[in-house]
């Protein structure tokens, strides 16, 4: 497991009975987490909780405000700054555990620029959400194409970029990711790296259904067609319960078999003040042979 343990503005205070108690730069939230199937202390009795997310039996849920609770605020990680804004389905617009991947992508981009004499490194970020990975890659010196079907999330990505001092270097596209990749193949456009964070299930603008178990492998094969001849990396993130890291490694190994390099996969987790890591999903990472040091 790769554990995000270098945060200053975020920490998990405690976990128990399907919930996690978090401190987001002084704002304390209590949110559901399906991985927490163990029992600990009574998290609801913590003195400084600003808000609690309650699930609804009818689906979804909502926030119970307990203390002063800002609509939005910012947190920092290294030289990056992100907006935090609690939303209707327990999310905050940021997944702190992904810091382990931000760090690795930034390292690889910096390495590639050194080896290639400062040549432009082009990154395609698909299902890109609020753009933390886009910001991390752009901050490291890459040119990023950021694609997501939700206009509001793409707008948030632009805000995160500006908060981190990035005024150029990211192209924002509101589009269905599969359709965008199909058009990029026809255009002959190439990228040095691809990032994707596909949902378990999804529905396109014309009713197209996405199911990760059925569609992921074929989509990765399509994305392989937009990779440059000596790709830097290909990263897949998954929060789908039951999708093991080895599955992501196998997909990358088979779909990218025509490229020199190797794939690895790992659980992603985040450190807690209890001294245990909280598992938060899985990642598969292919690194091109030229950059695998």
Coordinates of C-alpha atoms in Angstrom, one line a residue:
X1 CA 0.0 0.0 0.0
X2 CA 1.2 3.5 -0.8
X3 CA 0.2 5.8 2.1
X4 CA -0.4 9.5 1.9
X5 CA 1.3 10.7 5.1
X6 CA 2.8 14.1 4.2
X7 CA -0.2 16.3 4.6
X8 CA -0.1 19.3 6.9
X9 CA -3.6 20.7 6.2
X10 CA -5.5 17.4 6.3
X11 CA -5.6 14.6 8.8
X12 CA -7.9 11.7 9.7
X13 CA -8.4 12.0 13.5
X14 CA -10.3 8.7 14.0
X15 CA -12.3 6.0 12.3
X16 CA -15.2 3.8 13.6
X17 CA -18.4 2.0 12.5
X18 CA -18.5 3.2 8.9
X19 CA -17.4 6.8 9.6
X20 CA -14.2 8.8 9.5
X21 CA -13.5 12.0 11.5
X22 CA -11.4 14.4 9.5
X23 CA -9.7 17.8 10.0
X24 CA -9.5 19.9 6.9
X25 CA -7.3 22.8 7.9
X26 CA -9.3 23.4 11.1
X27 CA -12.7 22.4 9.8
X28 CA -13.7 19.0 11.3
X29 CA -16.0 16.8 9.3
X30 CA -17.6 13.4 10.1
X31 CA -18.3 11.5 6.9
X32 CA -19.2 7.9 5.9
X33 CA -16.5 5.6 4.7
X34 CA -17.5 2.1 3.4
X35 CA -14.0 0.7 4.3
X36 CA -14.4 1.4 8.0
X37 CA -16.1 -1.9 9.1
X38 CA -14.4 -1.9 12.5
X39 CA -15.6 -0.2 15.7
X40 CA -13.7 2.3 17.8
X41 CA -14.8 5.2 19.9
X42 CA -18.0 7.3 19.6
X43 CA -17.0 9.7 16.9
X44 CA -20.3 11.7 17.1
X45 CA -19.3 12.9 20.6
X46 CA -16.2 14.7 19.4
X47 CA -16.3 18.3 20.7
X48 CA -15.1 20.2 17.6
X49 CA -17.2 18.7 14.8
X50 CA -18.3 21.4 12.3
X51 CA -20.6 19.2 10.2
X52 CA -21.8 15.6 10.0
X53 CA -22.9 13.9 6.7
X54 CA -26.0 11.7 7.2
X55 CA -27.0 9.1 4.7
X56 CA -30.7 9.0 3.7
X57 CA -32.6 5.7 3.5
X58 CA -33.9 6.9 0.1
X59 CA -30.4 7.5 -1.3
X60 CA -28.0 10.4 -1.0
X61 CA -28.1 12.4 2.2
X62 CA -27.2 15.7 3.6
X63 CA -25.0 17.7 5.9
X64 CA -25.9 18.6 9.5
X65 CA -24.2 21.8 10.6
X66 CA -23.0 21.7 14.2
X67 CA -20.7 24.7 14.4
X68 CA -19.6 27.5 12.0
X69 CA -19.2 25.7 8.7
X70 CA -17.9 27.6 5.7
X71 CA -19.4 26.9 2.3
X72 CA -15.9 26.6 0.9
X73 CA -12.2 27.0 1.9
X74 CA -8.8 26.0 0.8
X75 CA -6.1 23.5 1.8
X76 CA -2.5 23.2 0.7
X77 CA -0.3 20.3 -0.2
X78 CA 3.3 21.1 -0.9
X79 CA 3.2 23.9 -3.5
X80 CA -0.5 23.1 -4.5
X81 CA -3.6 24.7 -3.3
X82 CA -7.1 23.3 -3.6
X83 CA -10.7 24.4 -2.9
X84 CA -12.7 22.3 -0.5
X85 CA -16.4 22.5 -0.9
X86 CA -18.7 19.9 0.7
X87 CA -21.3 18.7 -1.8
X88 CA -24.6 16.8 -1.7
X89 CA -23.2 13.3 -1.9
X90 CA -20.7 13.4 1.0
X91 CA -17.8 14.5 -1.2
X92 CA -15.6 17.6 -0.7
X93 CA -14.1 17.9 -4.2
X94 CA -10.7 16.5 -3.2
X95 CA -9.4 13.0 -2.5
X96 CA -6.4 13.5 -0.2
X97 CA -5.1 10.0 -0.6
X98 CA -4.3 10.7 -4.2
X99 CA -1.3 12.8 -3.0
X100 CA 0.8 9.7 -3.4
X101 CA 0.0 9.7 -7.1
X102 CA 0.4 13.5 -7.5
X103 CA 4.0 13.1 -6.1
X104 CA 4.9 10.3 -8.4
X105 CA 3.5 11.9 -11.5
X106 CA 5.3 15.2 -10.7
X107 CA 8.6 13.2 -10.2
X108 CA 8.2 11.4 -13.5
X109 CA 7.4 14.6 -15.4
X110 CA 10.4 16.4 -13.9
X111 CA 12.6 13.4 -14.8
X112 CA 11.2 13.3 -18.4
X113 CA 11.9 17.0 -18.9
X114 CA 15.5 16.5 -17.7
X115 CA 16.1 13.5 -20.0
X116 CA 14.4 15.2 -23.0
X117 CA 16.1 18.6 -22.8
X118 CA 13.0 20.3 -21.5
X119 CA 10.8 19.1 -24.3
X120 CA 7.0 19.6 -23.8
X121 CA 5.4 16.7 -21.9
X122 CA 1.7 16.3 -22.9
X123 CA -0.7 14.7 -20.4
X124 CA -4.3 13.6 -21.0
X125 CA -6.5 13.5 -17.8
X126 CA -9.8 11.7 -18.3
X127 CA -12.7 11.6 -15.9
X128 CA -10.7 14.4 -14.4
X129 CA -13.2 15.7 -11.8
X130 CA -11.9 18.9 -10.0
X131 CA -8.5 18.6 -11.4
X132 CA -6.1 17.9 -8.6
X133 CA -4.0 15.6 -10.8
X134 CA -4.2 18.1 -13.7
X135 CA -2.9 20.8 -11.3
X136 CA -0.1 18.6 -10.0
X137 CA 1.1 17.7 -13.5
X138 CA 0.9 21.3 -14.8
X139 CA 2.8 22.5 -11.7
X140 CA 5.5 20.0 -12.5
X141 CA 5.8 21.5 -16.0
X142 CA 3.5 19.4 -18.2
X143 CA 0.9 20.6 -20.7
X144 CA -2.4 19.0 -19.6
X145 CA -5.7 18.3 -21.4
X146 CA -8.4 18.0 -18.8
X147 CA -11.6 16.2 -19.8
X148 CA -14.7 15.6 -17.8
X149 CA -18.4 15.5 -18.7
X150 CA -19.6 17.7 -15.8
X151 CA -19.2 21.4 -16.6
X152 CA -19.3 22.3 -12.9
X153 CA -16.4 20.1 -12.1
X154 CA -14.3 21.4 -15.0
X155 CA -15.0 25.0 -13.7
X156 CA -13.8 23.9 -10.3
X157 CA -10.6 22.5 -11.9
X158 CA -9.9 25.9 -13.3
X159 CA -10.3 27.4 -9.9
X160 CA -7.9 24.9 -8.4
X161 CA -5.3 25.7 -11.1
X162 CA -5.5 29.4 -10.4
X163 CA -5.3 28.9 -6.7
X164 CA -2.0 27.0 -7.4
X165 CA -0.7 29.9 -9.5
X166 CA -1.3 28.2 -12.9
X167 CA -2.7 30.6 -15.5
X168 CA -1.8 28.5 -18.6
X169 CA -0.8 25.0 -19.5
X170 CA -4.2 23.3 -18.9
X171 CA -6.8 22.9 -21.7
X172 CA -10.3 22.3 -20.3
X173 CA -12.7 20.1 -22.2
X174 CA -16.3 19.4 -21.2
X175 CA -17.1 16.2 -23.0
X176 CA -17.7 12.5 -22.8
X177 CA -14.3 10.9 -22.3
X178 CA -14.8 8.0 -24.6
X179 CA -16.1 10.2 -27.4
X180 CA -13.2 12.6 -26.9
X181 CA -10.6 9.8 -27.2
X182 CA -12.2 8.5 -30.3
X183 CA -11.9 11.9 -31.9
X184 CA -8.3 12.3 -30.8
X185 CA -7.5 9.0 -32.4
X186 CA -9.0 10.2 -35.7
X187 CA -7.1 13.5 -35.4
X188 CA -3.8 11.7 -34.8
X189 CA -3.1 13.6 -31.6
X190 CA -0.6 12.0 -29.2
X191 CA 0.1 12.3 -25.5
X192 CA 3.1 11.3 -23.4
X193 CA 0.9 10.3 -20.4
X194 CA -2.7 9.3 -19.7
X195 CA -4.5 9.5 -16.3
X196 CA -8.0 8.2 -15.8
X197 CA -10.3 7.9 -12.8
X198 CA -13.3 6.1 -14.2
X199 CA -16.5 5.7 -12.3
X200 CA -18.0 2.3 -11.4
X201 CA -21.1 3.2 -13.4
X202 CA -22.0 6.1 -15.5
X203 CA -24.4 7.4 -18.1
X204 CA -23.4 9.5 -21.1
X205 CA -25.3 12.6 -22.5
X206 CA -27.3 10.4 -24.9
X207 CA -28.0 7.6 -22.4
X208 CA -24.8 5.6 -23.1
X209 CA -24.1 3.3 -20.2
X210 CA -20.6 2.8 -18.7
X211 CA -19.8 -0.2 -16.5
X212 CA -16.2 -0.4 -15.4
X213 CA -16.0 -4.3 -15.3
X214 CA -17.3 -4.4 -18.9
X215 CA -15.8 -1.3 -20.5
X216 CA -12.5 -0.5 -18.8
X217 CA -10.2 -2.8 -20.7
X218 CA -11.5 -1.8 -24.1
X219 CA -11.2 1.9 -23.2
X220 CA -7.6 1.5 -22.0
X221 CA -6.9 -0.2 -25.4
X222 CA -8.4 2.9 -27.2
X223 CA -6.3 5.2 -25.0
X224 CA -3.2 3.3 -26.0
X225 CA -3.7 4.6 -29.5
X226 CA -3.2 8.2 -28.4
X227 CA 0.1 7.5 -26.6
X228 CA 3.4 8.7 -28.0
X229 CA 5.9 6.1 -29.1
X230 CA 7.9 6.3 -25.8
X231 CA 5.2 7.0 -23.3
X232 CA 6.0 8.4 -19.8
X233 CA 3.2 6.8 -17.8
X234 CA -0.4 5.6 -17.8
X235 CA -2.2 5.8 -14.5
X236 CA -5.6 4.2 -13.6
X237 CA -7.3 5.0 -10.3
X238 CA -10.3 3.0 -9.1
X239 CA -12.6 3.3 -6.1
X240 CA -14.7 0.4 -7.3
X241 CA -15.2 -2.1 -4.4
X242 CA -13.8 -5.5 -5.2
X243 CA -11.6 -4.4 -8.1
X244 CA -8.2 -5.6 -7.0
X245 CA -4.9 -3.8 -7.8
X246 CA -3.7 -6.9 -9.7
X247 CA -6.7 -6.4 -12.1
X248 CA -5.4 -2.9 -13.0
X249 CA -1.9 -4.2 -13.5
X250 CA -3.2 -6.9 -15.8
X251 CA -5.2 -4.5 -17.8
X252 CA -2.2 -2.2 -18.3
X253 CA 0.1 -5.0 -19.1
X254 CA -2.2 -6.4 -21.8
X255 CA -3.5 -3.2 -23.3
X256 CA 0.0 -1.6 -23.5
X257 CA 1.9 -4.7 -24.6
X258 CA 3.2 -2.9 -27.7
X259 CA 5.0 -0.3 -25.5
X260 CA 8.3 -0.8 -23.7
X261 CA 7.9 -0.5 -20.0
X262 CA 6.3 -2.1 -17.0
X263 CA 3.1 -2.0 -15.0
X264 CA 2.7 -2.1 -11.2
X265 CA -0.4 -1.8 -9.0
X266 CA -1.0 -1.0 -5.4
X267 CA -3.6 -0.1 -2.8
X268 CA -3.8 3.6 -2.0
X269 CA -4.3 4.7 1.6
X270 CA -4.1 7.6 4.0
X271 CA -2.4 7.8 7.4
X272 CA -4.6 8.3 10.5
X273 CA -3.9 9.5 14.0
X274 CA -4.8 6.1 15.2
X275 CA -1.6 4.7 13.7
X276 CA -3.4 2.6 11.0
X277 CA -3.8 3.4 7.3
X278 CA -7.2 3.8 5.9
X279 CA -7.5 2.0 2.5
X280 CA -9.0 4.2 -0.1
X281 CA -8.9 2.4 -3.4
X282 CA -6.4 1.1 -5.9
X283 CA -4.1 2.4 -8.6
X284 CA -2.4 0.8 -11.6
X285 CA 0.7 2.6 -13.0
X286 CA 2.6 1.8 -16.2
X287 CA 5.9 3.6 -16.6
X288 CA 7.7 3.7 -19.9
X289 CA 11.1 1.9 -20.1
X290 CA 13.0 5.1 -20.8
X291 CA 11.8 6.6 -17.5
X292 CA 11.7 3.5 -15.2
X293 CA 14.7 4.2 -13.0

